[in-house]
Tab-separated table of C-alpha atoms in Angstrom:
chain	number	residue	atom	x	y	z
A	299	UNK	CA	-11.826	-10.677	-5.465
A	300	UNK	CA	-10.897	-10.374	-2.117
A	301	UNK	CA	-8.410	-13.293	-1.339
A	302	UNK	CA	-6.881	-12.716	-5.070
A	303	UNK	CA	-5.985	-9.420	-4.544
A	304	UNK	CA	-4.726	-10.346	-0.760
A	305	UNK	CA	-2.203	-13.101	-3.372
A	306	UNK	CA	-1.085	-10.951	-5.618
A	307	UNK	CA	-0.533	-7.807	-3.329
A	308	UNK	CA	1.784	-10.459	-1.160
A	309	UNK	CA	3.357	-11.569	-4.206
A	310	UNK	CA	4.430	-8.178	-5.362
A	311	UNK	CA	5.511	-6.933	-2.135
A	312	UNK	CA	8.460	-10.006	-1.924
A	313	UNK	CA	9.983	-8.274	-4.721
A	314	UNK	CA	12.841	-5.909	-3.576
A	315	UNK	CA	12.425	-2.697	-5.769
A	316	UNK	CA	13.961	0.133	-4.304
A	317	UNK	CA	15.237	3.156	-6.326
A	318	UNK	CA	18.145	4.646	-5.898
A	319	UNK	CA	18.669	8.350	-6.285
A	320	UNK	CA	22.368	7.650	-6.873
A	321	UNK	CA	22.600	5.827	-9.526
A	322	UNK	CA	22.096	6.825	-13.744
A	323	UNK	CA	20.701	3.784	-14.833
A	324	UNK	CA	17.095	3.551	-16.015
A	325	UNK	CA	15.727	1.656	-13.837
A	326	UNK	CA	18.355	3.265	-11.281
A	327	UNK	CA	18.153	-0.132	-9.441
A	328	UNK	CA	17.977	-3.610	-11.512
A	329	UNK	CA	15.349	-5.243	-9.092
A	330	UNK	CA	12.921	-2.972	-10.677
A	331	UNK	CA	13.416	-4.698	-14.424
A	332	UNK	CA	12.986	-8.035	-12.905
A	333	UNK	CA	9.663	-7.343	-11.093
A	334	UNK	CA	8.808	-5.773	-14.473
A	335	UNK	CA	9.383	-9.279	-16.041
A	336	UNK	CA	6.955	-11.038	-13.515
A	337	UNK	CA	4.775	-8.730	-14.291
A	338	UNK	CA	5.068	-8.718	-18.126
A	339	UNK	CA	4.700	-12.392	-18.085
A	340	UNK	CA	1.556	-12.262	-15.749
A	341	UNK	CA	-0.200	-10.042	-17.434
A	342	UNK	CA	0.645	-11.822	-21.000
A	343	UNK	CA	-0.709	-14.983	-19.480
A	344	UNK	CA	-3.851	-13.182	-18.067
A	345	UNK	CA	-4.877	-12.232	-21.223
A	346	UNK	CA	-3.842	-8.401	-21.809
A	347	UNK	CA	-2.928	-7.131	-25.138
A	348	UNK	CA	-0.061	-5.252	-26.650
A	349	UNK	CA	2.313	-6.100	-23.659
A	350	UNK	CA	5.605	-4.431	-23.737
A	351	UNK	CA	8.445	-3.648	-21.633
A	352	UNK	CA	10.839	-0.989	-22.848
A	353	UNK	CA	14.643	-1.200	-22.057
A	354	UNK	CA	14.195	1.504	-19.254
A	355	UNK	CA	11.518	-0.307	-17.670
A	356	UNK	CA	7.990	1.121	-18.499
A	357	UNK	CA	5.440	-1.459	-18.503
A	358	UNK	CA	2.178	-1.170	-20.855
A	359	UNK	CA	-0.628	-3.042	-21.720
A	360	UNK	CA	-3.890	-2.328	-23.636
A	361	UNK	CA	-7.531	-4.016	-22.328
A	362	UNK	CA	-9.644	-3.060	-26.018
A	363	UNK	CA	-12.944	-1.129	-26.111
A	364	UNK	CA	-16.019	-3.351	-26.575
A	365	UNK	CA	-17.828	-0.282	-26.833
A	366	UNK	CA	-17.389	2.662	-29.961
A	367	UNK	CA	-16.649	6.069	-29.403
A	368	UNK	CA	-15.901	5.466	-25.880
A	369	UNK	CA	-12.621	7.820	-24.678
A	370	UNK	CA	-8.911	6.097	-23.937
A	371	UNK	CA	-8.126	6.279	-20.591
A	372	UNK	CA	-5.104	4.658	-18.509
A	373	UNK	CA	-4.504	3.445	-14.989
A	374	UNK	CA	-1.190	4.166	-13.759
A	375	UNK	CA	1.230	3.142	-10.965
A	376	UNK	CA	5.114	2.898	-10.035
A	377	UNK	CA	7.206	-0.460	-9.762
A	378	UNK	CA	9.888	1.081	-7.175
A	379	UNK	CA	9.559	1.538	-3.590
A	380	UNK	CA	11.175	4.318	-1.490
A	381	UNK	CA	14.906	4.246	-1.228
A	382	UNK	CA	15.226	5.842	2.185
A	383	UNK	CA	14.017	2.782	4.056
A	384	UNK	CA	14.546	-0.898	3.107
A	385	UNK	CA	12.288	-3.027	1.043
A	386	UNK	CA	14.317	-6.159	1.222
A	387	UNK	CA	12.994	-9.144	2.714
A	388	UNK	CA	9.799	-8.040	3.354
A	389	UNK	CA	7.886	-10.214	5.550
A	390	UNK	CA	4.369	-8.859	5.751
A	391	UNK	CA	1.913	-10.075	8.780
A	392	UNK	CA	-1.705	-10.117	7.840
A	393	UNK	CA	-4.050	-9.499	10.443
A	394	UNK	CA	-7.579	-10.991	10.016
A	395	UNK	CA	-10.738	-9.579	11.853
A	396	UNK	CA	-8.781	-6.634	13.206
A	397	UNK	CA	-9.741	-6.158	17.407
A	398	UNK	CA	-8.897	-2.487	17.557
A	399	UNK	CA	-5.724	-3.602	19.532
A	400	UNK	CA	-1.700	-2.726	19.175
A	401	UNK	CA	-0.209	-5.533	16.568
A	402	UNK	CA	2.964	-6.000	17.568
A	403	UNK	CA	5.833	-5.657	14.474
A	404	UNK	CA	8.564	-8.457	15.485
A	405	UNK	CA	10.256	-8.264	18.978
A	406	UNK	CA	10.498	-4.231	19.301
A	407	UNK	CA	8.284	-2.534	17.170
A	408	UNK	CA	4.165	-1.848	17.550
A	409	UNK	CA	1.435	-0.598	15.309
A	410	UNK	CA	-0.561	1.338	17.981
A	411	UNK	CA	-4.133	3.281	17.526
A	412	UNK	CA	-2.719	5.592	19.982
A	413	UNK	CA	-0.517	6.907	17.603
A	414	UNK	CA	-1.931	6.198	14.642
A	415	UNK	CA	-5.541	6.474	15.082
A	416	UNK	CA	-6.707	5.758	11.690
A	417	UNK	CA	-6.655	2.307	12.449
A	418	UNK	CA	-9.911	2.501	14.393
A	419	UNK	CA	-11.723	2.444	11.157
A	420	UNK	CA	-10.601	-0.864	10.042
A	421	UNK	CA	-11.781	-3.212	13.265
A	422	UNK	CA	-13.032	-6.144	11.805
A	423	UNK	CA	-10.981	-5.894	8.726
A	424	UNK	CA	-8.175	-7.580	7.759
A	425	UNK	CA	-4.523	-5.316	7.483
A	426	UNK	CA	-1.623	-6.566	6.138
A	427	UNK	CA	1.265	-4.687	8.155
A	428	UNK	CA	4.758	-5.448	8.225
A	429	UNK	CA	6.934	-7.263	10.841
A	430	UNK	CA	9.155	-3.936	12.055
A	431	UNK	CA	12.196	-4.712	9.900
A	432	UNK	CA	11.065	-3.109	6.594
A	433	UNK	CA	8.460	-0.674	4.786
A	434	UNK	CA	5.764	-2.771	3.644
A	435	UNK	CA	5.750	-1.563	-0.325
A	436	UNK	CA	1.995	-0.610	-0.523
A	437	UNK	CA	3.579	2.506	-2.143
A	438	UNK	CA	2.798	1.686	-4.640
A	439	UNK	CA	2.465	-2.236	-4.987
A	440	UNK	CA	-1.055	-1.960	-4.176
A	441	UNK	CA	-1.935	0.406	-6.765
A	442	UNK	CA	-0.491	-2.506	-9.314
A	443	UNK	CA	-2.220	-5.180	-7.558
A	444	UNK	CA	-5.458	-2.999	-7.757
A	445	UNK	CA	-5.718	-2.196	-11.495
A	446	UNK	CA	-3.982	-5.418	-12.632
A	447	UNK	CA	-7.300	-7.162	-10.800
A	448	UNK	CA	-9.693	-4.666	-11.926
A	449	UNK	CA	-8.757	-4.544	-15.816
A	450	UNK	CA	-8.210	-8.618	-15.559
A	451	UNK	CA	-12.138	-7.996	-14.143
A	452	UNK	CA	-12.951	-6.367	-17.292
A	453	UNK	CA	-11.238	-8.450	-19.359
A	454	UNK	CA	-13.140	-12.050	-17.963
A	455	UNK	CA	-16.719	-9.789	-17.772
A	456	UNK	CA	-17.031	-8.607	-21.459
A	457	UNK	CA	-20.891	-7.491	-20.741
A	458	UNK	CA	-19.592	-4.441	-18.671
A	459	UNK	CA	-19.112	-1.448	-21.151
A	460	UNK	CA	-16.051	0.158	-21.526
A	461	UNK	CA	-13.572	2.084	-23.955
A	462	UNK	CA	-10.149	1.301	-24.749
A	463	UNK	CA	-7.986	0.928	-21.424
A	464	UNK	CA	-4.052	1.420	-21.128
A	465	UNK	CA	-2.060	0.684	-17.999
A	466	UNK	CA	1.211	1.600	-17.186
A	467	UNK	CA	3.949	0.749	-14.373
A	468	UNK	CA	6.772	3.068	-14.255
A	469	UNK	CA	9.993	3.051	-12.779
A	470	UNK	CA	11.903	5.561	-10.260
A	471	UNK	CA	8.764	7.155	-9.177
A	472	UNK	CA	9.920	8.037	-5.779
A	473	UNK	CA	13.271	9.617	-6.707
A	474	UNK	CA	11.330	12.150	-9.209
A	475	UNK	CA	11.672	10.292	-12.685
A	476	UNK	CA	9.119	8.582	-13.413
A	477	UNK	CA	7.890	10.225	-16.382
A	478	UNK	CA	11.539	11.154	-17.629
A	479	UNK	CA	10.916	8.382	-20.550
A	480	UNK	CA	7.280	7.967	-20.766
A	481	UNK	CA	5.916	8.510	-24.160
A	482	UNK	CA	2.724	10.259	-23.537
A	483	UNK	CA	2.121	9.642	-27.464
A	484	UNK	CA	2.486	6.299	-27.639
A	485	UNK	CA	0.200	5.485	-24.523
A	486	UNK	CA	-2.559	6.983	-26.336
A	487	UNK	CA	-4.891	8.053	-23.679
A	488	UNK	CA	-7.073	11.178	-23.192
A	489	UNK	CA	-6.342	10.797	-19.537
A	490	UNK	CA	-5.323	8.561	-17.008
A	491	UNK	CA	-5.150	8.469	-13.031
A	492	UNK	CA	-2.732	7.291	-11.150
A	493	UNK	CA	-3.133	4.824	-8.436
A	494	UNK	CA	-1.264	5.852	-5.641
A	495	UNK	CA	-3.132	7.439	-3.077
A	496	UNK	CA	-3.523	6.612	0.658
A	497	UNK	CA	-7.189	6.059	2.539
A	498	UNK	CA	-10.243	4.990	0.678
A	499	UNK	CA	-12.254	7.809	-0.545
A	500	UNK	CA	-8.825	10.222	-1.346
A	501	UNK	CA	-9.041	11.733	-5.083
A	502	UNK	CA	-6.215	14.055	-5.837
A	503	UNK	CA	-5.749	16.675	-8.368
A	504	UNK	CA	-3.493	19.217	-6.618
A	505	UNK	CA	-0.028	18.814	-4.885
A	506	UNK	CA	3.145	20.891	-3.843
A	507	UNK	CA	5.676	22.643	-6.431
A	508	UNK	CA	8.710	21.057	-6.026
A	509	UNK	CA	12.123	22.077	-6.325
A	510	UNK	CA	15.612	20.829	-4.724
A	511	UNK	CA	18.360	23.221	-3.397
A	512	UNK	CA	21.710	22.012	-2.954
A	513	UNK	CA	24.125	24.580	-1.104
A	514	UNK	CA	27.662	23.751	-1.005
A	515	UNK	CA	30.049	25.505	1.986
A	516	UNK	CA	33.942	25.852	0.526
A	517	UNK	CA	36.611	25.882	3.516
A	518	UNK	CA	40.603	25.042	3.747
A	519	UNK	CA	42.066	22.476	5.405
A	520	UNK	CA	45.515	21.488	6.806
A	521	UNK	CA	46.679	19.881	9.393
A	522	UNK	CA	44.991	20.484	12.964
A	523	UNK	CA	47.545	21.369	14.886
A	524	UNK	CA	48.975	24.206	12.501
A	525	UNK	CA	45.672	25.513	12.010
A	526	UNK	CA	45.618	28.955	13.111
A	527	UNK	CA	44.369	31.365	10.884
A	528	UNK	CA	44.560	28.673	8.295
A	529	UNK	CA	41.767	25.901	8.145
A	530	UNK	CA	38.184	27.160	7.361
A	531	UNK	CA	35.788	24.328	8.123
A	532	UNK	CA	33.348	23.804	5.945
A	533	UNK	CA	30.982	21.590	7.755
A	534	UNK	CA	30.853	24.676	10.149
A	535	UNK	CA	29.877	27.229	7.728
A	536	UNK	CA	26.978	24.973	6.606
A	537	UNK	CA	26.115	24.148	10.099
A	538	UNK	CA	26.328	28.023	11.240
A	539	UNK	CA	23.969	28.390	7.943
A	540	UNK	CA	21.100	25.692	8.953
A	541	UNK	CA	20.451	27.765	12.424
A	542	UNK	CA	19.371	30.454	10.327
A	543	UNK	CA	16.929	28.661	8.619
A	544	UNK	CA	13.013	28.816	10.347
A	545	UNK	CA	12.249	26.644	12.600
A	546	UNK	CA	9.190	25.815	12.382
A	547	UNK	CA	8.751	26.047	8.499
A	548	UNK	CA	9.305	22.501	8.332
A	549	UNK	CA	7.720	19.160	7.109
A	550	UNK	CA	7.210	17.832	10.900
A	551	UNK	CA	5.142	21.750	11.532
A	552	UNK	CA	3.323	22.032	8.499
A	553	UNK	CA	-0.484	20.042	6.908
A	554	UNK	CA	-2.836	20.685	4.914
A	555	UNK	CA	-1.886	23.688	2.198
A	556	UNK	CA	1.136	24.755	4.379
A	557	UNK	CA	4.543	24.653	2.399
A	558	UNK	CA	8.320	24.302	3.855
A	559	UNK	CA	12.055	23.806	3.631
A	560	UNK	CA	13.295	20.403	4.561
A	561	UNK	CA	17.016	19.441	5.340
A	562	UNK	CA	17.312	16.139	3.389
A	563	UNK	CA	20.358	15.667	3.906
A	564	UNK	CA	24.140	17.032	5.172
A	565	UNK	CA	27.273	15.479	4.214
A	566	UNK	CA	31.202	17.005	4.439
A	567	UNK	CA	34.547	17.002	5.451
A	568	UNK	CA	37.029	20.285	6.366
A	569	UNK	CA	37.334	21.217	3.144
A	570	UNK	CA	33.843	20.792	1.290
A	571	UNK	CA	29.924	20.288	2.874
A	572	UNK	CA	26.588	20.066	1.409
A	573	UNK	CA	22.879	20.496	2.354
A	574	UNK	CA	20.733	19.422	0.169
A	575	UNK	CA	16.888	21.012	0.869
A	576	UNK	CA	14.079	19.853	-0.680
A	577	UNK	CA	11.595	23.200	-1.181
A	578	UNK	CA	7.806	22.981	-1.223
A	579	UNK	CA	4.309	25.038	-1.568
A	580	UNK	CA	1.215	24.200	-3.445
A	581	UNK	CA	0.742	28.140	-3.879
A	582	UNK	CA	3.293	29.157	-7.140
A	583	UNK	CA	3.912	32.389	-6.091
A	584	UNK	CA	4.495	31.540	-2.348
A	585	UNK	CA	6.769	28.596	-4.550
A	586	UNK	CA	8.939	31.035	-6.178
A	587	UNK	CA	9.034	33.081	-3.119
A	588	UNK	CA	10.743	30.839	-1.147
A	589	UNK	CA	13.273	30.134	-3.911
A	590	UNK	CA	14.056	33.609	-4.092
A	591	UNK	CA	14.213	33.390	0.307
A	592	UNK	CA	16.893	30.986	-0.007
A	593	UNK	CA	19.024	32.451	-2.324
A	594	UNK	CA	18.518	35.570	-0.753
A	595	UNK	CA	19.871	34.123	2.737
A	596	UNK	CA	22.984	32.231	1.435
A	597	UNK	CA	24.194	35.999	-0.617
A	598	UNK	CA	23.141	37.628	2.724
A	599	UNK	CA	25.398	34.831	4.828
A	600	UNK	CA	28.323	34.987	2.156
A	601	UNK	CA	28.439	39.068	3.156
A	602	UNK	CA	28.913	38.085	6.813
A	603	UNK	CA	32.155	35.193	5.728
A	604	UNK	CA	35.467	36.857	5.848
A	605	UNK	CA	36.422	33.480	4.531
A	606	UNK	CA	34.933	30.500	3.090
A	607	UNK	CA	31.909	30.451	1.231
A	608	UNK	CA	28.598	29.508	0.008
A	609	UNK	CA	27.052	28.532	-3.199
A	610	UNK	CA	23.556	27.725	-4.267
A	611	UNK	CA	21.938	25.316	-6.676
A	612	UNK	CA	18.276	24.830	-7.268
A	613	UNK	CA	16.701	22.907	-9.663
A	614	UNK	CA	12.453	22.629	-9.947
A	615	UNK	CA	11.277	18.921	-9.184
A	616	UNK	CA	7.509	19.050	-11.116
A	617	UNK	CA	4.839	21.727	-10.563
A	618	UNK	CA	1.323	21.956	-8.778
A	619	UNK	CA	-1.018	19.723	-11.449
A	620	UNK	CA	-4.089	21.466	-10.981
A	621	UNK	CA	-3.536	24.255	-13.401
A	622	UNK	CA	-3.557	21.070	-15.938
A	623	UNK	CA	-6.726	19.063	-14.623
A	624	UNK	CA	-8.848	21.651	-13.865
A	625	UNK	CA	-9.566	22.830	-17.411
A	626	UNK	CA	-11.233	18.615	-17.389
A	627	UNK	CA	-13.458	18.969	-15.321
A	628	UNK	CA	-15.408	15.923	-16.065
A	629	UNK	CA	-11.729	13.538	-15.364
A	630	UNK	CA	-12.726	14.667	-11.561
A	631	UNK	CA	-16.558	14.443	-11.860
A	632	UNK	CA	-16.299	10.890	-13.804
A	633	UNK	CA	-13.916	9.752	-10.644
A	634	UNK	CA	-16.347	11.621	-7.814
A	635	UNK	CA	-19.251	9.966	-9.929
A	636	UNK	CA	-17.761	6.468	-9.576
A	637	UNK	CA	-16.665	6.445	-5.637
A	638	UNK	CA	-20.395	7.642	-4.981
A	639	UNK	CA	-21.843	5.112	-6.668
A	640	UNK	CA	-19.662	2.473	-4.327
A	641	UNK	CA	-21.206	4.377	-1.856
A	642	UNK	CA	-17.730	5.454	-1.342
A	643	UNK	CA	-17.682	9.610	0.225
A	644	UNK	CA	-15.113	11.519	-2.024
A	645	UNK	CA	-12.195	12.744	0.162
A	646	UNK	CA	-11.184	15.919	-2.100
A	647	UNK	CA	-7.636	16.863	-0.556
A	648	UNK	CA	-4.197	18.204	-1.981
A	649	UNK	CA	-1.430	15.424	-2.074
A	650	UNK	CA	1.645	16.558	-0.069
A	651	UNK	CA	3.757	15.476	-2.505
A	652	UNK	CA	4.310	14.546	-5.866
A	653	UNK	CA	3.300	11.802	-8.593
A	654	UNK	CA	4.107	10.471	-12.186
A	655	UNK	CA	0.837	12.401	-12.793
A	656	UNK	CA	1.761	15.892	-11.691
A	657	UNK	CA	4.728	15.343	-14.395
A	658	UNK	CA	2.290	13.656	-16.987
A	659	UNK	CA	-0.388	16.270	-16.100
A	660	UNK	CA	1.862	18.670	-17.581
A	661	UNK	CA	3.210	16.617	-20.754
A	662	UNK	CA	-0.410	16.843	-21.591
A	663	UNK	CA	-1.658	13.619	-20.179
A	664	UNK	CA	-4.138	15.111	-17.307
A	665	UNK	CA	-3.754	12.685	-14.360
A	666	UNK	CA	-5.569	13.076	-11.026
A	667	UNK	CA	-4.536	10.126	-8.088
A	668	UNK	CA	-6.936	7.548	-6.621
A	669	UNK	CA	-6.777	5.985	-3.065
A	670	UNK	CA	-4.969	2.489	-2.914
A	671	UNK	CA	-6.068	1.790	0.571
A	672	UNK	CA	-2.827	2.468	2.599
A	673	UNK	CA	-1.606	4.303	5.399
A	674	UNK	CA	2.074	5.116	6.869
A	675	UNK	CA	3.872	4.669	3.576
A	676	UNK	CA	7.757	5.201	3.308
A	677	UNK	CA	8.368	2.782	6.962
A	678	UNK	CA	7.743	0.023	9.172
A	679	UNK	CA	4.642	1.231	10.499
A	680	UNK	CA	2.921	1.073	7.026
A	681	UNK	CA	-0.318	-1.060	6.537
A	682	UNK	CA	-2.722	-1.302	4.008
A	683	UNK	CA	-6.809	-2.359	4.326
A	684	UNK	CA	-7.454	-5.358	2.080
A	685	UNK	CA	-11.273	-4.192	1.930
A	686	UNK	CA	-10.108	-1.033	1.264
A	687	UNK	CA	-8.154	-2.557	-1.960
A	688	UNK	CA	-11.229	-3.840	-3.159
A	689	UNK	CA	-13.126	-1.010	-3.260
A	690	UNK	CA	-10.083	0.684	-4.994
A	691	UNK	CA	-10.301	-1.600	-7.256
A	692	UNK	CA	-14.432	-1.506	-8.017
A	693	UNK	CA	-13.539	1.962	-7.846
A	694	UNK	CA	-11.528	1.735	-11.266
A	695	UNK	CA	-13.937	-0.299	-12.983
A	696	UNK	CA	-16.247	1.682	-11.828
A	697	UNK	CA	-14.301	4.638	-14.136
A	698	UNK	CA	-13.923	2.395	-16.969
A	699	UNK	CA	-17.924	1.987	-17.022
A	700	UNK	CA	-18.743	5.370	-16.535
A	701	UNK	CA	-16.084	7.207	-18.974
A	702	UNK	CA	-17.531	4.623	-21.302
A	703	UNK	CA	-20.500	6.892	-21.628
A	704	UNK	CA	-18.885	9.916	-22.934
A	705	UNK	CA	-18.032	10.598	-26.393
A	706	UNK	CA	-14.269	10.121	-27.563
C-alpha cells in the first residue's frame, strides 16, 4: 500500500490545479477539469461504479454495499490547490529514512526542525517535500490519493464488510465554493467526512465563522501639481483606516479558539482603494460581534473625513459546523472508534479554517474532517508523511467497516 500510494500521490501532485478567486467559471481554473478527467478515467478503469463528472467539475463514484442495512456514507476531498502560491511545475523531493536533519529545498530554501519542529516525529520515515519553488499540493491531493487507495482496497477485498460508499472530489475548495453546486441529494449519503486534515490523529468537527469585508475609500484626483485643496487620496484614507485596526488581533497572534481580522489584501489608485479583510471566530456571538466592530469603526472614521469616504461590504463565508455534527454523535464516535483501533490517539481540535464540510454540514450532509498526513500546507515548506498516508488511509476503511455495523 505503501509505494502505491507514494505513485499516485506523485502523480496527482504534477497536475497544476490552482483556483482562482477571480475568475466565474466553474471550475474557476480549467486545469482543475482536466485532472478531473485523469481521475474519472482512473477510477473507471479501477473498477468504481456510477462514475460521473458534471460540467462544473464534481467528481463521484459509488463502491456498493456487500452488506444490508448498512448506512451510506462518503469520503470527500477537493481537486484545486491554493491560488495564493504556485502549484505549477511541482517537483516534489522524497526523502527516505528521514535523519532528523534540515533537507535542503533547491539552492535557497530549507525545511528545518528548528522551525518547524513537527518534523522530529517522522525520523525514519519517508517525507515527500518540495524543492523551494512551489507548494507541494498535499492540500488536498493526498486526501484523493488516500480514499481513492482505500475504497480501491475495498473494492479488491470483498470479505471486509461494508455499506454503500460515495466519494466525491470537488472543485474551488480553497476560494470558498466548493459546495456551491454539490447536490447533497443526489450523493445520497447519511454522512460523509472530508479528507483534508493535517497530522495523523486530527478529527475535526468545529472551525471558524467566516465572513469577508471589503471596504472601499472614495477620493478625487487631478493633476499633482494643482492639487491644493483638490485631490483626496484614496489609498490614504484606507491606509489612515488600517492603523486603527488592533494589532495584535491578527492571524500571525492568534491559535487555538482565538478569532481575528486579517488584511488580505489592499489595492488603489488616487481616486478609488480597497481592503479586503477576511473576519473570523469559532464563537457566533463573538462572530457577529466583530462584524458589528467593523462597521462600527468605518461609520465612526467616516464622522472624522471632511472629505472622502468609506464604505463597507460584508458578506458571511460558511458558519462554525459543529452546531450540525454534534446532534450525530456516533459520525465522531464511529471515526474516534476507528483511529483507536489503528492504535492511532484521536487529536480532537477545531480547524482554523474552513472545508466543503462546514458548507455540506449545513446543507444537511454532516461532515467532520480526517487527517491526510500533512504539514505546512498553502507553501514551499509543505511536506507530507507517506506512513502517515497509510494510516489515513486504514483509517477510512477502518470507517467503512465499522459504520457497517449500524443500522441504515
Amino acid at each position: 500500500m505503501k509505494q502505491q500510494l507514494l505513485e499516485r500521490f506523485l502523480s496527482y501532485v504534477s497536475f497544476d490545479t490552482q483556483s482562482d478567486g477571480q475568475s466565474p467559471n466553474v471550475p474557476s481554473t480549467h486545469s482543475q477539469f482536466v485532472f478531473a478527467q485523469h481521475l474519472r478515467q482512473e477510477l473507471v478503469s479501477l473498477g468504481f461504479e456510477d462514475v460521473q463528472l458534471s460540467d462544473k467539475g464534481y467528481l463521484t463514484a459509488t463502491v456498493p454495499a456487500n452488506v444490508e442495512n448498512a448506512p451510506s456514507i462518503g469520503f470527500i476531498a477537493h481537486l484545486d490547490t491554493a491560488p495564493d502560491y504556485s502549484g505549477k511545475n511541482v517537483s516534489p523531493q522524497v526523502i527516505e529514512n528521514y535523519n532528523g536533519e534540515d533537507i535542503q529545498l533547491g539552492l535557497e530554501e530549507v525545511l528545518s526542525p528548528k522551525q518547524f519542529s513537527s518534523l522530529n516525529q517522522y525520523i525514519g520515515q519517508t517525507l515527500i517535500t518540495t524543492d523551494g519553488t512551489s507548494l507541494l499540493g498535499g492540500d488536498d491531493k493526498a486526501g484523493i490519493a488516500e480514499i481513492i487507495s482505500a475504497l480501491h482496497h475495498l473494492l479488491t477485498h470483498p470479505e471486509i464488510p461494508h455499506g454503500k460508499i460515495r466519494l466525491c472530489f470537488t472543485p474551488d475548495e480553497e476560494i470558498g465554493r466548493g459546495a456551491d453546486h454539490f447536490n447533497v441529494d443526489g450523493f445520497g449519503a447519511q454522512w460523509a467526512y472530508t479528507v483534508d486534515g493535517g497530522q495523523v490523529g486530527e478529527l475535526e468537527y468545529e472551525n471558524f465563522n467566516a465572513a469577508t469585508a471589503i471596504i472601499t475609500a472614495t477620493g478625487n484626483n487631478c493633476h499633482p501639481g494643482t492639487a491644493y485643496g483638490v485631490m483626496v487620496n484614496a489609498q490614504t484614507i484606507a491606509a489612515r483606516f488600517h492603523a486603527k485596526m488592533p494589532l495584535k488581533d491578527t492571524p500571525e497572534h492568534s491559535r487555538d479558539y482565538d478569532g481575528f481580522f486579517h488584511l488580505l489584501g489592499m489595492e488603489g489608485v488616487t481616486e478609488k482603494a480597497t481592503l479586503t479583510y477576511i473576519i473570523r471566530d469559532f464563537d457566533f456571538e463573538l462572530f457577529e460581534q466583530r462584524k458589528r466592530w467593523l462597521t462600527e469603526l468605518v461609520e465612526k472614521y467616516n464622522a472624522e473625513l471632511s472629505i472622502g469616504q468609506l464604505t463597507i461590504d460584508v458578506e458571511d463565508s460558511y458558519l462554525n459546523m459543529k452546531q450540525q455534527v454534534l446532534p450525530h454523535p456516533h459520525i465522531i464516535d464511529i471515526a474516534k472508534q476507528a483511529m483507536q483501533n489503528l492504535g492511532i490517539e484521536p487529536i480532537i481540535k477545531p480547524i482554523r479554517g474552513g472545508t466543503d464540510g462546514s458548507r455540506l454540514s449545513y446543507m444537511g450532509l454532516p461532515c467532520p474532517n480526517l487527517f491526510t498526513g500533512g504539514h505546512n500546507f498553502h507553501g514551499k515548506h509543505e511536506y507530507v508523511c507517506v506512513e502517515s498516508m497509510v494510516k489515513a488511509t486504514e483509517t477510512i476503511i477502518e470507517i467503512a467497516k465499522l459504520t457497517a455495523q449500524h443500522k441504515a
